[in-house]
Coordinates of C-alpha atoms in Angstrom, one line a residue:
Chain A
M1 CA -5.8 -18.3 0.1
E2 CA -6.3 -17.8 3.9
G3 CA -9.0 -15.3 3.0
T4 CA -10.7 -17.8 0.6
V5 CA -11.0 -20.4 3.3
T6 CA -12.4 -17.8 5.7
A7 CA -14.8 -16.7 3.1
F8 CA -16.2 -20.2 2.4
V9 CA -16.5 -21.1 6.0
L10 CA -18.2 -17.8 6.7
A11 CA -20.5 -18.3 3.8
L12 CA -21.7 -21.6 5.2
T13 CA -22.2 -20.3 8.7
A14 CA -23.9 -17.1 7.6
L15 CA -26.1 -19.0 5.2
G16 CA -27.5 -21.0 8.1
L17 CA -28.3 -17.8 10.0
S18 CA -29.8 -16.1 7.0
L19 CA -32.0 -19.1 6.2
V20 CA -33.4 -19.2 9.7
F21 CA -34.0 -15.4 9.7
G22 CA -35.5 -15.4 6.2
V23 CA -37.9 -18.2 6.8
M24 CA -38.7 -18.0 10.5
R25 CA -38.2 -14.3 11.0
I26 CA -36.1 -14.9 14.1
V27 CA -32.6 -13.9 15.0
N28 CA -30.8 -16.9 16.4
V29 CA -28.2 -15.6 18.8
A30 CA -27.1 -19.2 19.6
H31 CA -26.0 -19.7 16.0
G32 CA -22.3 -19.4 16.9
E33 CA -22.8 -22.1 19.5
F34 CA -23.9 -24.6 16.8
F35 CA -20.7 -23.8 15.0
M36 CA -18.8 -24.4 18.3
L37 CA -20.7 -27.7 18.9
G38 CA -19.8 -28.9 15.5
A39 CA -16.1 -28.3 16.2
V40 CA -16.2 -29.8 19.6
L41 CA -18.1 -32.9 18.4
A42 CA -15.6 -33.3 15.6
W43 CA -12.9 -33.6 18.3
G44 CA -15.1 -36.1 20.2
F45 CA -15.8 -38.3 17.1
T46 CA -12.2 -38.3 15.9
A47 CA -11.0 -39.2 19.4
L48 CA -13.2 -42.3 19.2
I49 CA -11.0 -43.9 16.6
P50 CA -7.6 -42.1 17.0
E51 CA -5.8 -44.8 14.9
L52 CA -7.8 -43.9 11.8
P53 CA -7.8 -40.1 11.5
F54 CA -9.3 -40.1 8.1
W55 CA -12.3 -42.2 8.9
G56 CA -12.7 -40.5 12.2
F57 CA -12.9 -37.2 10.4
M58 CA -15.4 -38.6 7.9
L59 CA -17.5 -39.9 10.8
A60 CA -17.4 -36.4 12.4
L61 CA -18.3 -34.7 9.2
L62 CA -21.5 -36.9 9.0
A63 CA -22.4 -37.4 12.6
A64 CA -21.6 -34.0 14.1
P65 CA -24.1 -32.0 12.0
V66 CA -26.8 -34.7 12.6
C67 CA -26.2 -34.4 16.4
V68 CA -26.3 -30.6 16.2
A69 CA -29.4 -30.7 14.0
A70 CA -31.1 -32.9 16.6
I71 CA -30.2 -30.4 19.4
A72 CA -31.7 -27.7 17.2
V73 CA -34.9 -29.6 16.7
I74 CA -35.2 -30.2 20.4
A75 CA -34.6 -26.5 21.1
D76 CA -37.2 -25.6 18.5
A77 CA -39.8 -27.9 20.0
L78 CA -39.2 -27.0 23.7
V79 CA -38.5 -23.3 23.4
L80 CA -39.0 -21.5 20.1
R81 CA -42.3 -23.1 19.2
R82 CA -43.8 -22.4 22.6
L83 CA -42.9 -18.7 22.1
N84 CA -44.8 -18.8 18.8
Y85 CA -41.6 -17.4 17.2
E86 CA -42.3 -13.9 18.7
P87 CA -39.2 -12.0 17.5
E88 CA -38.1 -10.2 20.7
A89 CA -38.9 -13.1 23.1
T90 CA -37.0 -15.5 20.8
I91 CA -33.9 -13.3 20.9
V92 CA -33.9 -13.4 24.7
A93 CA -34.5 -17.2 24.6
T94 CA -31.7 -17.8 22.2
I95 CA -29.4 -15.7 24.4
G96 CA -30.3 -18.1 27.2
L97 CA -29.7 -21.1 24.8
L98 CA -26.3 -19.6 24.0
Y99 CA -25.3 -19.7 27.7
I100 CA -26.8 -23.2 28.2
L101 CA -24.9 -24.7 25.2
Q102 CA -21.7 -22.9 25.9
Q103 CA -21.6 -23.7 29.6
S104 CA -22.7 -27.4 29.1
V105 CA -19.7 -27.8 26.8
L106 CA -17.5 -26.2 29.4
T107 CA -18.8 -28.8 31.9
L108 CA -18.5 -31.8 29.7
Y109 CA -15.5 -30.9 27.6
G110 CA -13.4 -28.6 29.8
P111 CA -11.9 -25.2 29.3
N112 CA -8.9 -26.3 27.2
A113 CA -8.6 -26.0 23.5
Q114 CA -8.2 -29.4 21.7
P115 CA -6.6 -29.9 18.3
V116 CA -8.0 -32.2 15.7
V117 CA -5.7 -33.7 13.1
A118 CA -6.6 -32.9 9.5
P119 CA -7.8 -36.0 7.5
I120 CA -5.2 -35.5 4.8
S121 CA -1.8 -34.0 5.1
F122 CA -0.4 -33.5 1.6
R123 CA 0.9 -30.1 0.6
V124 CA 0.3 -28.6 -2.8
V125 CA 3.8 -27.3 -3.7
L126 CA 4.0 -24.5 -6.2
P127 CA 7.3 -23.1 -7.4
W128 CA 7.2 -20.1 -5.1
F129 CA 5.2 -21.3 -2.1
G130 CA 3.2 -24.3 -0.8
Y131 CA -0.4 -24.7 0.3
S132 CA -1.8 -27.1 2.9
G133 CA -3.9 -29.5 0.8
Y134 CA -6.5 -29.5 3.6
K135 CA -7.4 -25.9 2.9
L136 CA -8.3 -26.9 -0.7
V137 CA -10.5 -29.7 0.7
V138 CA -12.3 -27.2 2.9
I139 CA -12.9 -24.9 0.0
G140 CA -14.1 -27.7 -2.2
A141 CA -16.4 -29.2 0.4
A142 CA -17.9 -25.8 1.3
A143 CA -18.4 -24.9 -2.3
L144 CA -20.2 -28.3 -2.9
L145 CA -22.5 -27.6 0.1
L146 CA -23.3 -24.1 -1.0
I147 CA -24.3 -25.4 -4.4
G148 CA -26.3 -28.2 -2.7
V149 CA -28.2 -25.7 -0.6
W150 CA -28.9 -23.5 -3.5
Y151 CA -30.2 -26.5 -5.5
A152 CA -32.4 -27.7 -2.6
I153 CA -33.9 -24.2 -2.2
T154 CA -34.6 -23.5 -5.9
R155 CA -35.2 -26.9 -7.4
T156 CA -36.8 -29.3 -4.9
K157 CA -40.2 -29.7 -3.4
F158 CA -38.8 -28.9 0.1
G159 CA -37.3 -25.7 -1.2
L160 CA -40.6 -24.7 -2.7
V161 CA -42.5 -25.4 0.5
M162 CA -39.9 -23.5 2.4
R163 CA -40.1 -20.4 0.1
A164 CA -43.9 -20.5 0.3
T165 CA -43.7 -20.4 4.1
Q166 CA -41.2 -17.6 3.9
F167 CA -43.4 -15.6 1.6
D168 CA -46.6 -15.9 3.5
R169 CA -46.9 -18.2 6.5
E170 CA -50.7 -18.1 6.8
T171 CA -51.4 -18.7 3.2
A172 CA -48.9 -21.6 3.1
Q173 CA -50.6 -23.1 6.1
A174 CA -54.0 -22.7 4.4
F175 CA -52.6 -24.6 1.4
G176 CA -51.7 -27.5 3.6
V177 CA -48.0 -26.8 4.2
P178 CA -47.0 -28.2 7.5
V179 CA -45.5 -24.9 8.8
K180 CA -44.3 -26.3 12.1
L181 CA -42.4 -29.1 10.4
V182 CA -40.9 -26.6 7.9
Y183 CA -39.8 -24.4 10.8
A184 CA -38.2 -27.3 12.6
A185 CA -36.5 -28.4 9.4
V186 CA -35.2 -25.0 8.6
F187 CA -33.9 -24.5 12.1
A188 CA -32.2 -27.9 12.0
L189 CA -30.7 -27.1 8.5
G190 CA -29.4 -23.8 9.7
A191 CA -27.8 -25.4 12.7
A192 CA -26.3 -28.2 10.6
L193 CA -24.7 -25.8 8.2
A194 CA -23.0 -24.0 11.1
A195 CA -21.9 -27.3 12.5
I196 CA -20.4 -28.5 9.2
A197 CA -18.5 -25.2 9.1
G198 CA -17.3 -25.9 12.6
V199 CA -16.2 -29.4 11.6
L200 CA -14.4 -28.2 8.5
V201 CA -12.5 -25.4 10.4
V202 CA -11.4 -27.4 13.4
P203 CA -8.2 -28.9 11.9
L204 CA -7.1 -25.3 11.1
Q205 CA -8.0 -23.9 14.5
Q206 CA -8.5 -25.8 17.7
A207 CA -11.8 -26.6 19.3
H208 CA -12.7 -24.4 22.3
Y209 CA -15.9 -23.7 24.2
L210 CA -15.7 -20.0 23.5
M211 CA -15.0 -20.2 19.8
G212 CA -18.7 -19.5 18.8
L213 CA -18.6 -15.7 19.4
D214 CA -16.5 -14.6 16.5
P215 CA -18.4 -16.6 13.8
L216 CA -21.7 -15.3 15.4
L217 CA -20.7 -11.6 15.1
L218 CA -19.2 -12.1 11.6
S219 CA -22.3 -13.9 10.5
F220 CA -24.4 -11.0 11.8
I221 CA -22.3 -8.6 9.8
V222 CA -22.5 -10.7 6.7
V223 CA -26.3 -11.2 6.9
I224 CA -26.8 -7.5 7.5
I225 CA -24.5 -6.3 4.7
G226 CA -26.0 -8.9 2.3
G227 CA -29.5 -7.9 3.1
L228 CA -31.7 -9.6 5.6
D229 CA -33.8 -11.4 3.1
S230 CA -31.3 -12.4 0.4
L231 CA -29.4 -15.7 0.4
K232 CA -27.5 -14.6 -2.6
G233 CA -26.6 -11.3 -0.8
T234 CA -25.4 -13.4 2.2
V235 CA -23.0 -15.4 0.1
V236 CA -21.7 -12.4 -1.8
A237 CA -21.2 -10.5 1.5
A238 CA -19.4 -13.5 3.0
F239 CA -16.9 -13.4 0.2
I240 CA -16.3 -9.6 0.5
I241 CA -15.9 -9.8 4.3
G242 CA -13.9 -13.0 4.3
L243 CA -11.5 -11.7 1.6
S244 CA -11.2 -8.2 3.0
D245 CA -10.7 -9.4 6.5
G246 CA -7.1 -10.4 5.9
I247 CA -6.4 -7.3 3.9
I248 CA -7.9 -4.9 6.4
S249 CA -6.0 -6.6 9.2
M250 CA -2.7 -6.0 7.3
F251 CA -3.2 -2.2 7.5
F252 CA -4.9 -1.9 10.9
S253 CA -4.7 -3.7 14.1
P254 CA -7.3 -6.5 14.1
T255 CA -9.1 -4.9 17.1
L256 CA -9.3 -1.5 15.3
A257 CA -10.5 -3.3 12.1
K258 CA -13.2 -5.0 14.2
I259 CA -14.3 -1.7 15.8
I260 CA -14.6 0.0 12.4
A261 CA -16.4 -3.0 10.8
T262 CA -18.9 -3.3 13.7
L263 CA -19.8 0.4 13.7
A264 CA -20.0 0.5 9.9
V265 CA -22.4 -2.5 9.9
A266 CA -24.5 -1.0 12.7
L267 CA -24.8 2.1 10.5
V268 CA -25.8 0.0 7.5
L269 CA -28.6 -1.5 9.5
V270 CA -29.8 1.9 10.6
W271 CA -29.7 3.6 7.2
R272 CA -30.0 0.7 4.7
P273 CA -31.8 -2.1 6.6
Q274 CA -32.3 -3.9 3.3
G275 CA -28.6 -4.4 3.1
L276 CA -26.1 -3.0 0.6
F277 CA -27.2 -5.4 -2.1
G278 CA -30.8 -6.0 -1.1
A279 CA -33.8 -4.4 -2.9
R280 CA -36.0 -1.9 -1.1
A281 CA -38.6 -3.5 1.1
R282 CA -42.1 -4.1 -0.3
Chain B
M1 CA -55.1 2.4 52.7
T2 CA -55.2 4.3 49.4
G3 CA -53.0 3.2 46.5
R4 CA -50.7 6.2 47.0
A5 CA -50.2 5.5 50.7
R6 CA -49.5 1.8 49.9
V7 CA -46.8 2.8 47.4
W8 CA -45.0 5.0 49.8
V9 CA -45.2 2.5 52.6
L10 CA -43.9 -0.3 50.4
H11 CA -41.0 1.6 48.9
G12 CA -40.2 3.5 52.1
G13 CA -40.3 0.2 53.9
V14 CA -37.8 -1.4 51.5
I15 CA -35.4 1.5 51.9
L16 CA -35.7 1.4 55.7
L17 CA -35.2 -2.4 55.6
L18 CA -32.0 -1.9 53.6
F19 CA -30.8 0.7 56.0
L20 CA -31.4 -1.5 59.0
L21 CA -29.8 -4.6 57.3
Q22 CA -26.3 -3.0 57.6
F23 CA -26.4 -3.4 61.4
V24 CA -27.1 -7.2 61.3
L25 CA -25.3 -8.4 58.2
P26 CA -22.0 -10.3 58.5
D27 CA -19.1 -8.8 56.6
Y28 CA -19.4 -10.9 53.5
H29 CA -23.1 -10.2 52.9
H30 CA -22.6 -6.5 53.9
T31 CA -20.3 -6.0 50.9
N32 CA -22.6 -8.1 48.7
V33 CA -25.7 -6.1 49.6
A34 CA -23.8 -2.8 48.8
R35 CA -22.9 -4.3 45.5
I36 CA -26.4 -5.4 44.8
M37 CA -27.8 -1.9 45.5
V38 CA -25.3 -0.4 43.0
L39 CA -26.2 -3.0 40.4
A40 CA -29.9 -2.6 41.1
T41 CA -29.5 1.1 40.3
Y42 CA -28.2 -0.1 36.9
A43 CA -31.2 -2.4 36.6
I44 CA -33.6 0.5 37.4
G45 CA -32.0 2.5 34.7
Y46 CA -32.3 -0.4 32.3
N47 CA -35.9 -0.9 33.3
L48 CA -36.9 2.7 32.5
L49 CA -36.2 1.8 28.9
I50 CA -37.4 -1.8 28.6
G51 CA -40.1 -1.8 31.2
Y52 CA -41.7 1.6 30.7
T53 CA -40.9 2.6 27.2
G54 CA -40.8 -0.9 25.7
L55 CA -37.4 -0.7 24.0
L56 CA -35.2 -3.8 24.5
S57 CA -31.6 -2.7 24.4
L58 CA -28.8 -5.3 24.2
G59 CA -26.1 -2.7 24.6
H60 CA -26.5 -1.0 28.0
A61 CA -23.0 -2.2 29.1
M62 CA -21.6 0.8 27.1
F63 CA -23.5 3.2 29.4
F64 CA -22.5 1.4 32.6
A65 CA -18.9 1.2 31.4
T66 CA -18.9 4.9 30.4
G67 CA -19.8 5.8 33.9
L68 CA -17.2 3.4 35.2
Y69 CA -14.3 4.7 33.1
G70 CA -15.6 8.3 32.9
A71 CA -15.3 8.5 36.7
G72 CA -12.5 6.1 37.2
L73 CA -9.9 7.1 34.6
P74 CA -9.7 10.9 35.6
I75 CA -9.5 9.9 39.2
Y76 CA -6.8 7.3 38.5
Y77 CA -4.7 9.5 36.2
F78 CA -5.4 13.1 37.3
G79 CA -6.4 12.7 40.9
L80 CA -9.9 14.2 40.3
H81 CA -12.1 14.7 43.3
P82 CA -14.4 11.6 43.7
V83 CA -17.6 13.6 43.7
A84 CA -16.5 15.4 40.5
G85 CA -15.6 12.0 39.1
F86 CA -19.0 10.6 39.8
L87 CA -20.8 13.5 38.2
L88 CA -18.4 13.4 35.2
G89 CA -19.0 9.7 34.7
A90 CA -22.8 10.0 34.9
L91 CA -22.8 13.1 32.6
L92 CA -20.7 11.3 30.0
A93 CA -23.1 8.4 30.0
L94 CA -25.9 10.8 29.5
V95 CA -24.2 12.4 26.5
L96 CA -23.3 9.0 25.0
A97 CA -26.9 7.7 25.4
F98 CA -28.2 10.9 23.8
V99 CA -25.9 10.6 20.8
V100 CA -26.3 6.9 20.4
G101 CA -30.1 7.4 20.7
L102 CA -30.1 9.9 17.8
I103 CA -28.8 7.1 15.6
V104 CA -30.3 3.9 17.0
L105 CA -33.8 5.2 17.5
R106 CA -34.2 5.3 13.7
T107 CA -34.7 1.5 14.1
S108 CA -37.1 -0.5 16.2
G109 CA -37.8 -4.0 17.4
V110 CA -35.2 -6.6 16.4
A111 CA -33.0 -4.1 14.5
F112 CA -32.8 -1.9 17.6
M113 CA -31.6 -4.9 19.7
I114 CA -28.9 -5.8 17.1
V115 CA -27.7 -2.2 16.6
T116 CA -27.4 -1.4 20.3
M117 CA -25.6 -4.7 20.7
M118 CA -23.1 -3.8 17.9
F119 CA -22.5 -0.3 19.3
A120 CA -21.8 -1.8 22.7
Q121 CA -19.5 -4.4 21.1
A122 CA -17.6 -1.6 19.4
F123 CA -17.3 0.2 22.7
F124 CA -16.0 -3.0 24.4
L125 CA -13.4 -3.5 21.6
A126 CA -12.4 0.1 22.1
T127 CA -11.7 -0.5 25.8
L128 CA -9.4 -3.3 24.6
Y129 CA -7.8 -1.2 21.9
F130 CA -6.9 1.6 24.2
N131 CA -5.2 -1.0 26.4
G132 CA -2.4 1.4 27.3
V133 CA -4.9 3.6 29.2
T134 CA -7.5 1.1 30.4
R135 CA -5.3 -1.9 30.9
G136 CA -8.0 -4.0 29.1
D137 CA -9.2 -7.1 30.8
E138 CA -6.7 -6.8 33.6
G139 CA -8.2 -3.5 34.6
L140 CA -7.1 -0.8 37.1
V141 CA -7.5 -0.5 40.8
L142 CA -8.0 2.9 42.5
A143 CA -5.6 3.6 45.2
A144 CA -6.8 4.0 48.8
E145 CA -5.9 7.7 48.9
A146 CA -7.9 8.4 45.8
R147 CA -11.1 7.2 47.6
R148 CA -10.6 9.4 50.8
F149 CA -12.0 12.8 50.5
G150 CA -13.7 15.7 52.2
F151 CA -17.2 16.6 51.2
L152 CA -19.5 19.2 52.9
G153 CA -17.3 19.2 56.0
L154 CA -17.4 15.4 56.3
D155 CA -14.3 13.2 56.0
L156 CA -15.3 10.2 53.9
D157 CA -13.3 7.0 53.2
L158 CA -15.0 4.8 50.6
A159 CA -12.9 1.8 51.7
E160 CA -14.8 2.0 55.0
P161 CA -17.6 -0.6 54.8
A162 CA -20.2 1.6 56.6
T163 CA -19.5 4.6 54.3
R164 CA -19.6 2.4 51.3
Y165 CA -22.9 0.8 52.3
N166 CA -24.6 4.0 52.9
M167 CA -23.3 5.6 49.8
A168 CA -24.7 2.7 47.8
L169 CA -28.0 3.0 49.7
S170 CA -28.2 6.7 48.9
L171 CA -27.5 6.0 45.2
F172 CA -30.2 3.3 45.1
T173 CA -32.7 5.4 47.0
G174 CA -32.2 8.3 44.6
A175 CA -32.7 6.0 41.6
L176 CA -35.8 4.4 43.2
L177 CA -37.4 7.8 44.0
I178 CA -36.6 9.2 40.5
C179 CA -38.1 6.1 38.9
L180 CA -41.1 6.2 41.2
A181 CA -41.7 9.9 40.5
L182 CA -41.1 9.5 36.8
V183 CA -43.5 6.7 36.1
R184 CA -46.3 8.4 38.0
S185 CA -45.7 11.7 36.2
P186 CA -47.3 12.8 32.9
L187 CA -44.0 12.1 31.2
G188 CA -44.0 8.5 32.5
R189 CA -47.6 8.1 31.3
V190 CA -46.5 9.0 27.8
M191 CA -43.6 6.5 28.0
I192 CA -46.0 3.8 29.0
A193 CA -48.4 4.8 26.2
I194 CA -45.5 4.4 23.7
R195 CA -44.8 0.9 25.1
E196 CA -48.4 -0.1 24.8
N197 CA -49.1 1.4 21.4
E198 CA -46.6 3.7 19.7
E199 CA -48.8 4.4 16.6
R200 CA -51.7 5.5 18.7
T201 CA -49.5 7.7 20.9
R202 CA -48.2 9.5 17.8
M203 CA -51.8 9.9 16.6
L204 CA -52.6 11.7 19.9
G205 CA -50.0 14.3 19.0
Y206 CA -47.0 13.1 21.0
N207 CA -43.6 13.1 19.3
A208 CA -42.8 9.4 20.1
R209 CA -39.1 9.7 19.0
D210 CA -38.4 12.6 21.3
Y211 CA -39.9 10.8 24.3
K212 CA -38.0 7.6 23.4
L213 CA -34.8 9.7 23.2
L214 CA -35.5 11.2 26.6
A215 CA -36.2 7.8 28.1
L216 CA -32.9 6.4 26.6
S217 CA -30.9 9.4 27.9
L218 CA -32.4 9.0 31.4
S219 CA -31.7 5.3 31.3
G220 CA -28.2 5.9 30.2
L221 CA -27.7 8.5 32.9
L222 CA -28.9 6.1 35.7
S223 CA -26.8 3.3 34.2
G224 CA -23.8 5.6 34.1
A225 CA -24.3 6.8 37.6
A226 CA -24.3 3.1 38.7
G227 CA -21.1 2.5 36.8
A228 CA -19.4 5.6 38.3
A229 CA -20.5 4.6 41.8
Y230 CA -19.3 1.0 41.2
V231 CA -15.7 2.1 40.5
L232 CA -15.7 4.5 43.4
L233 CA -17.1 2.0 45.9
F234 CA -15.4 -1.1 44.8
A235 CA -12.2 0.5 43.4
Y236 CA -11.9 -1.7 40.3
M237 CA -12.6 -1.0 36.6
G238 CA -12.0 -3.4 33.7
S239 CA -13.1 -4.3 30.2
S240 CA -15.3 -7.1 31.4
F241 CA -17.8 -4.5 32.6
A242 CA -18.2 -3.4 29.0
A243 CA -18.6 -6.9 27.6
I244 CA -21.8 -8.2 26.3
Q245 CA -22.5 -10.1 29.5
Y246 CA -23.0 -6.8 31.3
S247 CA -25.7 -5.9 28.7
I248 CA -27.5 -9.2 29.3
L249 CA -27.3 -9.2 33.1
P250 CA -29.6 -6.2 33.6
L251 CA -32.1 -7.7 31.1
L252 CA -32.0 -10.9 33.2
W253 CA -32.4 -9.0 36.5
V254 CA -35.3 -6.9 35.2
L255 CA -37.1 -9.9 33.7
L256 CA -36.7 -11.9 36.9
G257 CA -37.8 -9.1 39.2
G258 CA -40.6 -7.9 37.1
I259 CA -40.4 -5.9 33.9
G260 CA -42.1 -2.5 34.3
T261 CA -42.2 -2.4 38.1
V262 CA -40.3 0.0 40.3
I263 CA -39.3 -2.6 42.9
G264 CA -38.7 -5.5 40.5
P265 CA -35.1 -4.6 39.5
L266 CA -33.9 -4.8 43.2
I267 CA -35.6 -8.2 43.7
G268 CA -34.2 -9.6 40.4
T269 CA -30.7 -8.3 41.1
A270 CA -30.6 -9.7 44.6
L271 CA -31.9 -13.1 43.7
M272 CA -29.7 -13.5 40.6
F273 CA -26.6 -12.2 42.5
Y274 CA -26.9 -14.8 45.2
L275 CA -27.9 -17.6 42.7
I276 CA -24.8 -16.9 40.6
D277 CA -22.7 -16.6 43.8
K278 CA -23.9 -20.0 45.2
T279 CA -23.6 -21.8 41.8
S280 CA -20.1 -20.5 41.2
E281 CA -19.1 -22.1 44.5
V282 CA -20.1 -25.6 43.3
M283 CA -19.3 -25.6 39.6
Q284 CA -17.0 -24.0 37.0
S285 CA -19.7 -23.4 34.4
Y286 CA -21.9 -21.4 36.7
L287 CA -23.0 -19.1 33.9
I288 CA -25.4 -21.9 32.9
V289 CA -27.8 -20.6 35.5
V290 CA -27.9 -17.3 33.5
G291 CA -29.1 -19.2 30.4
A292 CA -31.4 -21.5 32.2
V293 CA -33.1 -18.7 34.1
L294 CA -33.4 -16.6 30.9
V295 CA -35.1 -19.4 29.0
A296 CA -37.4 -20.3 31.9
L297 CA -38.5 -16.7 32.4
V298 CA -39.3 -16.1 28.8
L299 CA -41.2 -19.4 28.6
F300 CA -43.1 -19.6 31.8
F301 CA -42.8 -16.4 33.7
P302 CA -42.7 -13.4 31.3
K303 CA -44.0 -10.9 33.9
G304 CA -41.4 -11.7 36.5
L305 CA -41.9 -11.8 40.3
A306 CA -43.3 -8.3 41.0
G307 CA -45.1 -8.3 37.7
T308 CA -47.0 -11.5 38.6
L309 CA -47.7 -10.1 42.1
R310 CA -49.2 -7.0 40.5
Q311 CA -51.3 -9.1 38.1
R312 CA -52.7 -11.4 40.8
Y313 CA -52.9 -9.5 44.1
A314 CA -51.7 -5.9 44.0
R315 CA -53.0 -3.9 41.1
W316 CA -51.7 -0.7 42.7
L317 CA -48.0 -1.7 42.4
P318 CA -46.2 1.0 40.2

């Protein structure tokens, strides 16, 4: 159960990173900070109306991703577009962005972790043990979103335009696809997905300005294992990693598990850059 | 003046200036400049790879920290002679860089950045995992006796500010001269050729991978020597020196000072050191300057200070 929640949240976060990498060909090192911003903004919005935790949370679920997407659009226009999405320069710039976002949150929000109350508090009681109902909500919401993103990519005009840009940027542009707009939209969508994951997770773990690092590294691992180009691979890998995380940590110390996982993934990237499930590159 | 004479006058002048500075600096800045010279050595090592070979690593903290722990732990636990400790630390970093290079040089570009970052992250986690030996984040402090030693008939005490300053200066001078000699040698020319166009260099019959491996090993050696000197001179080693921030800082220093210039790493390290120092006095979230400077450099100033100087006024700058 714990693993399932992790897997769904991870799938959302990693999907955002994977989309941005797939379409824009850039590695967004600040992705974890979008996750963190989602969580911190969720605290901010629920604190606006403390007497109505349910509506406060609903407000956060809608408004936090919008705010984060807006920040992403600004970052795209001010920084990434000016670099012409040159891969190495963009990584350095997003490292800078990581520090700017993280340290701004430290200034405005402070170094302390803040709890957010879950919008619902019922427990599902089974004969042998009970579940927190909120975890089921997280799983349901994340599943809906994953299906929604899949639908948007494969069945809508926007998805078509996006895939065309991914396949061949110049040809797409020649056919009148507004590539700049698509890039901005994809970057915003990727950030919003991370932010939603952050909002969903914050009642289970507190909001903190340094909470972005772990999701970032895990998302990297997931995207690499799943294959750098494959959204399906990303989701499958998120489930494998999310579910195995709990199991591995039962046998090893969490730190040792992380060391092994990090090295293993680095080796995957060296010897099978298309990922464990990806097809060979063209 | 010919180009060659200008180069010697400039770099000799910088070293002379650093030597003379120790007689006028107040205590606080005396220590800072010693620290800057050690960190600038690290930056020079990093610059060999990014500036002259064109490989952007995000994992150099593992080499710095290998030097740090490789020297510091045997001295702390077994009372190893500091000079032997320094050599051991630097040597271990060289070996690690060579072995890591064998693996990571199969990749290039973005994959190289991510893989080096992941190796360094695994190294960082290992320093936490072996908490019993390294004391993790809390770190270890070398005892005063461990830093007093006799060498070539001299009695040296590294806790002594003047000794420390001149040791740091010797280290920095050595690194600067190695870098200067290297980039003007045939080997350096091949490295620069790989940076400019790897495909063409291979066509000319150079084994690009071997040269990149050599550059990475040398870069690891200098970074490790800086780490080993750091623990000897400042007596402290902790996991934070292996964390990702210590991989990003040399990138920042080199970008600011001027990527692919011999003098740039010193300029960048000194400026950034004082910028972070001043900011941390006024605000808690001082690391924001790291982010702001990185973004600003990439956007508006990709050649850095010495690089822009070379482009505009001084073509002869190595």
